[in-house]
Coordinates of C-alpha atoms in Angstrom, one line a residue:
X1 CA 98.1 177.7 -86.0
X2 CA 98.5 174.5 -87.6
X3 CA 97.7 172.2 -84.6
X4 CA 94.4 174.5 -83.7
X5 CA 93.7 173.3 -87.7
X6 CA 94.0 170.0 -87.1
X7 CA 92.3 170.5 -83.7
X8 CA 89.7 171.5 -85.7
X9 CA 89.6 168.6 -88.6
X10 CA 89.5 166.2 -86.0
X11 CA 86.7 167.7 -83.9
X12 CA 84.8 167.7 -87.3
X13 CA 85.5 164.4 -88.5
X14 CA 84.9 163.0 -85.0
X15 CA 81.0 165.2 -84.7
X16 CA 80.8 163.8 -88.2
X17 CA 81.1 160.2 -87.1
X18 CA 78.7 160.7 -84.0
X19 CA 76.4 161.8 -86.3
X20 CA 76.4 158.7 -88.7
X21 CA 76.2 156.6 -85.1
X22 CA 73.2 158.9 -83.9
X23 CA 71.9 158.3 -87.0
X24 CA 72.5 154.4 -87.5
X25 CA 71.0 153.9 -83.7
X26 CA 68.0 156.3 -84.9
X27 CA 67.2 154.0 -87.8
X28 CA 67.5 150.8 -85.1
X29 CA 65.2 152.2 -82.6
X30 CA 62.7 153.4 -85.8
X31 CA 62.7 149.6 -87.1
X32 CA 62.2 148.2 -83.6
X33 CA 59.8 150.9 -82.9
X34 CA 57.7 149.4 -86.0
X35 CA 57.9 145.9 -85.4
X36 CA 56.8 146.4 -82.2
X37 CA 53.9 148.5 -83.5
X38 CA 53.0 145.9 -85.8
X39 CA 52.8 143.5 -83.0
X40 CA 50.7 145.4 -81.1
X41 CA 48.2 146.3 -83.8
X42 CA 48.1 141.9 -84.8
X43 CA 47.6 141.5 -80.8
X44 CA 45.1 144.2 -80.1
X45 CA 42.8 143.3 -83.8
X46 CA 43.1 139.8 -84.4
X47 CA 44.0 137.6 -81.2
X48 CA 40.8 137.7 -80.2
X49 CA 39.5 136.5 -83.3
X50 CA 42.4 133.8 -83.2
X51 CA 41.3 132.9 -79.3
X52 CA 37.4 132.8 -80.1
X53 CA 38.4 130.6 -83.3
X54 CA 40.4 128.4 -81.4
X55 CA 37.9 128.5 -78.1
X56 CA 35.2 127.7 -80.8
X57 CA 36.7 124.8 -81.8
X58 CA 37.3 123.3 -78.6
X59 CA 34.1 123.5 -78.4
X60 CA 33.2 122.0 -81.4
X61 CA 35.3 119.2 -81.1
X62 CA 33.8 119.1 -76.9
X63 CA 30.4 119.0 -78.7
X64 CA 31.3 116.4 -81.6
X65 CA 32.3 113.9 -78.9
X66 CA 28.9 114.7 -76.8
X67 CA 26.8 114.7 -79.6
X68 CA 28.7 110.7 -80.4
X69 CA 28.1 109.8 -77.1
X70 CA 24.5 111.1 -77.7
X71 CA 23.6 109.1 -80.8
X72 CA 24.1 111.9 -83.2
X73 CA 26.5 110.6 -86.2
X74 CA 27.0 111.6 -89.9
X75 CA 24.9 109.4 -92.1
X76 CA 24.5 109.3 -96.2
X77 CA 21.6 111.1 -96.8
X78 CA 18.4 109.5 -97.0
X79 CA 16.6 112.4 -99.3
X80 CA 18.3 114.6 -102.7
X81 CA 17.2 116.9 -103.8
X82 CA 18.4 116.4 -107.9
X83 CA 17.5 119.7 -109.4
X84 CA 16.5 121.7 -111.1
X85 CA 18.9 124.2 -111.3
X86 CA 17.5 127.8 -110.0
X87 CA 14.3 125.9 -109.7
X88 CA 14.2 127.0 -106.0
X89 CA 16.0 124.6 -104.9
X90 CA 17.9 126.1 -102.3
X91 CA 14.9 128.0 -101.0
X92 CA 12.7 124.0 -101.0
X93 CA 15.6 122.8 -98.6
X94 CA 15.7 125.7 -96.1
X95 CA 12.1 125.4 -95.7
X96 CA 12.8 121.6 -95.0
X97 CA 15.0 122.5 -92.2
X98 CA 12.2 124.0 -90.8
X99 CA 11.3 120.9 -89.5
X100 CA 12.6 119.4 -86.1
X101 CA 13.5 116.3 -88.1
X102 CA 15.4 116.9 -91.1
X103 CA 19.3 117.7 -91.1
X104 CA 20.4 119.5 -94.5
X105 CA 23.8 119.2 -95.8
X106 CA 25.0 123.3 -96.1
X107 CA 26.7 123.0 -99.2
X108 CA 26.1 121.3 -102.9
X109 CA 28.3 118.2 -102.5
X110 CA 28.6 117.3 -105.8
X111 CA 29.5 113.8 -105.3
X112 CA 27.5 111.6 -107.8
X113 CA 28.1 114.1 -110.7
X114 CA 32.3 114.8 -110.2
X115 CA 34.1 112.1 -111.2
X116 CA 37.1 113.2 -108.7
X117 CA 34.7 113.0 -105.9
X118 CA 32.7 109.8 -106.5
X119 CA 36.3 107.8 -106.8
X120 CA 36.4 108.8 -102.9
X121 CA 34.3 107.1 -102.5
X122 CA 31.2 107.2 -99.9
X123 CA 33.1 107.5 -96.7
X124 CA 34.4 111.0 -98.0
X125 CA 30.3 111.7 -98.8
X126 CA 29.4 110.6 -95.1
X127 CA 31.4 112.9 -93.7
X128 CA 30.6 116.1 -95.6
X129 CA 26.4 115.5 -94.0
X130 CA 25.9 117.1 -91.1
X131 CA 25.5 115.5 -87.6
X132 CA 21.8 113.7 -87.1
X133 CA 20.0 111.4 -84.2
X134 CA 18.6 108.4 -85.4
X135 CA 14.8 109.8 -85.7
X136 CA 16.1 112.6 -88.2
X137 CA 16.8 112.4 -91.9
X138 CA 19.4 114.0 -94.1
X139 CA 19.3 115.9 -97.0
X140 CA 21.6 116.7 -99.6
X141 CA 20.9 119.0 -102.6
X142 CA 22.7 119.1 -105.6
X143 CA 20.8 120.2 -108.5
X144 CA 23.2 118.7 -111.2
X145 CA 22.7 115.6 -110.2
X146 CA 19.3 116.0 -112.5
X147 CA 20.9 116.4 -115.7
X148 CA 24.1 114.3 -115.1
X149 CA 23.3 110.5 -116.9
X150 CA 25.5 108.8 -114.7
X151 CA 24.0 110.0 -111.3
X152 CA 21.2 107.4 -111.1
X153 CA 23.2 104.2 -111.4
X154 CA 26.0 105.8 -108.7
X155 CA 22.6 106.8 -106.0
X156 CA 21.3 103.6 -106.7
X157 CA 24.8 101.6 -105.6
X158 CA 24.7 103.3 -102.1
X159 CA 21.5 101.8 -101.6
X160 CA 21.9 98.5 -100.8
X161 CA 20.5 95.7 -98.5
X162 CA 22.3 92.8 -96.7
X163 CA 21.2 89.3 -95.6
X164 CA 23.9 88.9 -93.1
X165 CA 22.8 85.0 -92.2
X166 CA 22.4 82.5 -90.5
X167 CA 23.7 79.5 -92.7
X168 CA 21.7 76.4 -93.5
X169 CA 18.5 79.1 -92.0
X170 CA 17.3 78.9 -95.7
X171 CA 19.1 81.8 -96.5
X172 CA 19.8 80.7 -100.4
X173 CA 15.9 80.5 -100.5
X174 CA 15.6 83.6 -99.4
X175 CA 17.5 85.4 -101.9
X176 CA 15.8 83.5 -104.5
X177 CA 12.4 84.0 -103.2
X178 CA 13.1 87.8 -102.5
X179 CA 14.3 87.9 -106.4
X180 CA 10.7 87.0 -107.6
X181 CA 9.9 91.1 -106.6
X182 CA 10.0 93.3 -109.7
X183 CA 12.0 96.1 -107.4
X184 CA 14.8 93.8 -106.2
X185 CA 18.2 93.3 -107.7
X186 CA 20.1 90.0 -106.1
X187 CA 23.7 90.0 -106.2
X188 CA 24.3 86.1 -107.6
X189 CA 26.8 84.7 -105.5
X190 CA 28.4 85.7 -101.6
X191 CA 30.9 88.2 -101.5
X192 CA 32.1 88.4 -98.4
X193 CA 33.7 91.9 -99.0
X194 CA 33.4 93.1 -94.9
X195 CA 35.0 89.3 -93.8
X196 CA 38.0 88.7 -95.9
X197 CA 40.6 91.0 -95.7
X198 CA 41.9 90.8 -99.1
X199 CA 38.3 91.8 -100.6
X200 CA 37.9 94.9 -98.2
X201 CA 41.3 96.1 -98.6
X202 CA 40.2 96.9 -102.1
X203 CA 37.5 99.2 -101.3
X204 CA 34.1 100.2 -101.9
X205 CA 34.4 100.6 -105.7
X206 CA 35.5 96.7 -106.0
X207 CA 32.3 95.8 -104.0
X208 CA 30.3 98.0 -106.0
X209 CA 31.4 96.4 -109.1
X210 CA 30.5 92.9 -107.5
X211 CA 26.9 94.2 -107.5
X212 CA 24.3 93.7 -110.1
X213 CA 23.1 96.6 -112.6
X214 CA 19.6 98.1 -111.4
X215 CA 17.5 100.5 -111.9
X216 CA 17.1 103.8 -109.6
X217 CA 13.9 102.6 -108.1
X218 CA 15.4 99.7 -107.3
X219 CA 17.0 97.9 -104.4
X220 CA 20.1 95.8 -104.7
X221 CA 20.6 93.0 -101.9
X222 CA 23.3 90.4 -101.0
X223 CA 23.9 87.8 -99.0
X224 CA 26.5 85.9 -97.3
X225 CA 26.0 84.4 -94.3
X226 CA 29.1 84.1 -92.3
X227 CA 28.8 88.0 -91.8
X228 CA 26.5 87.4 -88.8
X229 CA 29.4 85.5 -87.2
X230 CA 32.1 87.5 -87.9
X231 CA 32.7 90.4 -84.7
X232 CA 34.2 93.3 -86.9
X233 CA 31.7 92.6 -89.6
X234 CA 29.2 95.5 -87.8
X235 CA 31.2 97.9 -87.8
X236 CA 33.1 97.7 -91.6
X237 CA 29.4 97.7 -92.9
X238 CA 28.2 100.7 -90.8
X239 CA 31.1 102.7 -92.3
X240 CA 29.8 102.3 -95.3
X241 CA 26.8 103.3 -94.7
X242 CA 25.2 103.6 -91.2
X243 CA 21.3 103.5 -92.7
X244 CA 21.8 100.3 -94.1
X245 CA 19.0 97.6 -93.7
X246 CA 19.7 93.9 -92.6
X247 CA 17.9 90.8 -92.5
X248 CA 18.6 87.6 -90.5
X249 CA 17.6 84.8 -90.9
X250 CA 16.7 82.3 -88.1
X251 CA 15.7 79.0 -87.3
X252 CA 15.2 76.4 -84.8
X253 CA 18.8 75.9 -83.1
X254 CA 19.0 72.0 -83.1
X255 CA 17.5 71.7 -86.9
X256 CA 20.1 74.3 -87.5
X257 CA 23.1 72.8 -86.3
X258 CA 21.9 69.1 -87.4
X259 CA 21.6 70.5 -91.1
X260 CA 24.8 71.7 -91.0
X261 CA 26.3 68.5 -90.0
X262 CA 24.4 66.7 -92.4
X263 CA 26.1 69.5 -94.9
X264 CA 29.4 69.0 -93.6
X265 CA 29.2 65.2 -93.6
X266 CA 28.0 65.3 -97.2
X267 CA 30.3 67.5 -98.6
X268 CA 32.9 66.4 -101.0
X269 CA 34.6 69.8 -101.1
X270 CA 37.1 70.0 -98.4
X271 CA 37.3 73.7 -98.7
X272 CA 40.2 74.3 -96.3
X273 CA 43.4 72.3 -96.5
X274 CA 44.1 72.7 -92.2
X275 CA 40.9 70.8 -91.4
X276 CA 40.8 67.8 -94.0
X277 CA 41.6 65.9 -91.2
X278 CA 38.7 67.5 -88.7
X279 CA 36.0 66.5 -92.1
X280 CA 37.7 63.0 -92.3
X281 CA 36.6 62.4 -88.8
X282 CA 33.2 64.1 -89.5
X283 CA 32.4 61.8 -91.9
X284 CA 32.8 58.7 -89.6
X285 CA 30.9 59.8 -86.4
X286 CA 27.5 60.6 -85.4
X287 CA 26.1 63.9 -84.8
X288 CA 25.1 62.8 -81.1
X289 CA 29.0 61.8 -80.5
X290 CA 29.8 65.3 -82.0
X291 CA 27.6 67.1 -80.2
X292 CA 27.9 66.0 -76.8
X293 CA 30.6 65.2 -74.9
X294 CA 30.8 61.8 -72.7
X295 CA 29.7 63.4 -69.7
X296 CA 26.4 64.3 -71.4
X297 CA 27.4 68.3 -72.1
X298 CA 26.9 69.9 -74.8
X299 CA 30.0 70.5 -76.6
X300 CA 29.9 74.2 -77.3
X301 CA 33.0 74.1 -79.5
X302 CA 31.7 72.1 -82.1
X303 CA 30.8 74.5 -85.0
X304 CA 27.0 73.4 -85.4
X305 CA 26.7 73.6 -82.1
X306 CA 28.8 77.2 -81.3
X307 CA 26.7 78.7 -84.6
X308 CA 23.4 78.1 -83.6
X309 CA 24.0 79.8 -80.4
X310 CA 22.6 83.1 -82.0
X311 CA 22.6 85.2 -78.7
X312 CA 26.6 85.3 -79.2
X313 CA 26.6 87.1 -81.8
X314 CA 23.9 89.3 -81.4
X315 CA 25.0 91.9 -79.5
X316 CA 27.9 93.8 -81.7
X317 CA 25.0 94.0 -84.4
X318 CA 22.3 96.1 -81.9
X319 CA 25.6 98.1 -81.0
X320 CA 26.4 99.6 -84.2
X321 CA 22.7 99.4 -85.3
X322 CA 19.3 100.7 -84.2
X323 CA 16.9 97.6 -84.1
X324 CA 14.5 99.2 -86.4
X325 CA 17.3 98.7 -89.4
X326 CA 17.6 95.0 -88.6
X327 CA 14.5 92.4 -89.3
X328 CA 14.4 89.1 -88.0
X329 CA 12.6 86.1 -90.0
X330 CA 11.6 82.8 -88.9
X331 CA 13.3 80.0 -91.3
X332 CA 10.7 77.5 -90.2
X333 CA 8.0 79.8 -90.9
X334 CA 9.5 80.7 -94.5
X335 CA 9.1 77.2 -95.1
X336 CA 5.5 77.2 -93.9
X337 CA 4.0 79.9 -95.0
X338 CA 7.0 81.8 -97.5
X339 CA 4.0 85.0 -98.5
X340 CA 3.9 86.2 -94.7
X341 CA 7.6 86.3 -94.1
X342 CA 8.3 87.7 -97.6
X343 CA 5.5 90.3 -96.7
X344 CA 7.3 91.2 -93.2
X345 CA 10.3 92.4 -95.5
X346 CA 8.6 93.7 -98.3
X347 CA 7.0 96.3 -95.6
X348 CA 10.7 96.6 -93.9
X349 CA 12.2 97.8 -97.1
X350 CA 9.3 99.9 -97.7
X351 CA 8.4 97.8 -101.0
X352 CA 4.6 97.6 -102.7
X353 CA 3.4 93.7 -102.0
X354 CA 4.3 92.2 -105.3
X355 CA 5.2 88.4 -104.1
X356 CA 1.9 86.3 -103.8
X357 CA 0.9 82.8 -103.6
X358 CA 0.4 82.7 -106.7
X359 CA 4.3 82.7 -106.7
X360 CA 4.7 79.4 -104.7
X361 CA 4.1 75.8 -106.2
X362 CA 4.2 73.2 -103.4
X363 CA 4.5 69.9 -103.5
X364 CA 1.9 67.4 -101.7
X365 CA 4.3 64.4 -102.0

C-alpha cells in the first residue's frame, strides 16, 4: 500500500509539472501569436502608406532634379503680401495662384518679423519658396510683417543691386552719378564680400551691415569691380539671392587697358608686397613694351591686356544669370552723353527718371 501511495504522489507531482510546462509553452505560443499579429496588422495598414511615402519621394527628389535641369529654382520672393491680419489675406494669395505666373509660398514664413529666423539668414528664406521658372514670380504672405517696425529695414536689405565692373570703365562715376537719384542708396566704399574669403566666411549679416541705411522704397547698390573677374563670384552672389540685378560697365578695350597702366604706373601705393618688384619694373617701361611681346604679339598675360578681354569672363555670369538681370553700359558713352546711359538703368531697375541734365555741369575747356 505504501509504494501504490507514493505511486500515486509522484504521478501527481509529475501531471502537476506537465501542467506548469503546458502552461509556460501556452503563454510562449500566446506572446508569439501577438507579435506576429501585430506585425501583420503594421504590414497589412501602414506599409503601403510607408511605400507610397517613400515612392513619393523618389519622385520628388526625380522631379526636383528635372525641374533644376529645367530652369525651375527657389528664388526670394519678389511680392509680400504684409498684412493685414484676417484682412483676407490668405484668400488675396490663393486667387493670385490663379495665375499661370505666380508661385505662392504655402506657409507664413515669418522670416523678417522672428528674430530666430532672420539670424538664418536669407539662404534659410530661399529655400522655404517654392520652385519657379524664370518668367514666374513668388509670393510670400506674412501678415505680421505689417505691424512689426523692424520688417521694412530687414525687406529693404535683401534688395540690393551690384556694379560688378569693369575697372578704370568709369565705374567710380557711376556710382556717384547713380547717387544723384532720390531712390538710390550707394554703399561708400568696395566691399568685396563674394571675392575675399575672409569677408564671406562671415556671412550675410556682416555684408548687410557694410550697407548703407535706406528707406523701403529704396534701392541700395554697390560696387566693386574685381567681381566681374573673379570665376566663383557668380555663383556666391546668386546664393544670395538669384533675382539680383547687375550692371557692367564697359568700355573701349585698348583705352581700358592703357588707363590702367597709366594707373598702375602712377600709383604710389604698392598694395601687394609679392609684386613690388613687378610695379618697379612698370614704372620704367612703356606700355607698347608691356603690351606686346618682341615678336609683335599681344602679350595676353599682362593684366591690362588679360582684363580688357571681357569675353573671358562673360560667360560664368550668363550661366548663373538670365540676361534680362544683367545690363550692359557703354563707358565711352557715359562720358558722352551720362542722361542716356543713366536713363538705360533707371528703366532696368524699374526707377521713375529723376537724373536730368540739369544734373551735369560740363566743362568747355
Amino acid at each position: 500500500m505504501e509504494n501504490i501511495s507514493k505511486f500515486t504522489k509522484s504521478l501527481r507531482s509529475t501531471c502537476f509539472l506537465a501542467n506548469i510546462k503546458v502552461r509556460s509553452c501556452n503563454y510562449k505560443l500566446i506572446l508569439l501569436g501577438l507579435i506576429f499579429t501585430i506585425f501583420l496588422t503594421w504590414f497589412l495598414l501602414y506599409y503601403p502608406t510607408y511605400l507610397t511615402v517613400q515612392t513619393n519621394y523618389t519622385r520628388y527628389e526625380q522631379g526636383h532634379q528635372m525641374q533644376a535641369k529645367s530652369g525651375k529654382i527657389k528664388r526670394l520672393p519678389q511680392a509680400i503680401i504684409i498684412g493685414v491680419k484676417k484682412g483676407g489675406t490668405r484668400a488675396l494669395l490663393q486667387m493670385l495662384s490663379l495665375h499661370p505666373h505666380i508661385q505662392n509660398a504655402g506657409n507664413e514664413i515669418h522670416f523678417f518679423d522672428r528674430n530666430e529666423n532672420y539670424l538664418k539668414g536669407l539662404k534659410w528664406y530661399r529655400k522655404r519658396m517654392p520652385l519657379s521658372f524664370p518668367g514666374q514670380i513668388t509670393i510670400e504672405k506674412t501678415p505680421g510683417y505689417f505691424v512689426t517696425p523692424e520688417v521694412p529695414e530687414r525687406v529693404k536689405a535683401m534688395n540690393a543691386t551690384i556694379i560688378i565692373g569693369v575697372k578704370k570703365c568709369g565705374t567710380y562715376a557711376l556710382r556717384e552719378m547713380l547717387n544723384l537719384h532720390p531712390m538710390i542708396e550707394i554703399a561708400d566704399r568696395e566691399l568685396r564680400f563674394f571675392i575675399q574669403n575672409e569677408f564671406y566666411a562671415k556671412g550675410l549679416q556682416y555684408y548687410r551691415e557694410q550697407m548703407p541705411f535706406s528707406y523701403a522704397d529704396q534701392i541700395t547698390i554697390e560696387k566693386t569691380p574685381r567681381y566681374f573677374l573673379v570665376s566663383k563670384t557668380p555663383q556666391r552672389i546668386k546664393a544670395m539671392d538669384p533675382d539680383i540685378k547687375l550692371i557692367l560697365l564697359v568700355r573701349d578695350p585698348v583705352t581700358r587697358a592703357i588707363s590702367e597702366y597709366v594707373h598702375r604706373r602712377n600709383s604710389k601705393e604698392k598694395r601687394l608686397k609679392n609684386n613690388i618688384n613687378f610695379y618697379l619694373e612698370e614704372w620704367d617701361r612703356t606700355f607698347e613694351e608691356l603690351a606686346f611681346f618682341p615678336n609683335g604679339s599681344i602679350n595676353e598675360s599682362y593684366e591690362p591686356i588679360r582684363v580688357s578681354q571681357y569675353h573671358r569672363f562673360l560667360p560664368p555670369w550668363l550661366e548663373e544669370f538670365p540676361r534680362e538681370q544683367l545690363i550692359v553700359i557703354n563707358g565711352d558713352e557715359l562720358i558722352k552723353d551720362p542722361v542716356s546711359q543713366l536713363s538705360k538703368i533707371e528703366t532696368f531697375l524699374g526707377l521713375e527718371h529723376k537724373i536730368t541734365k540739369d544734373d551735369f555741369y560740363f566743362s568747355h575747356r
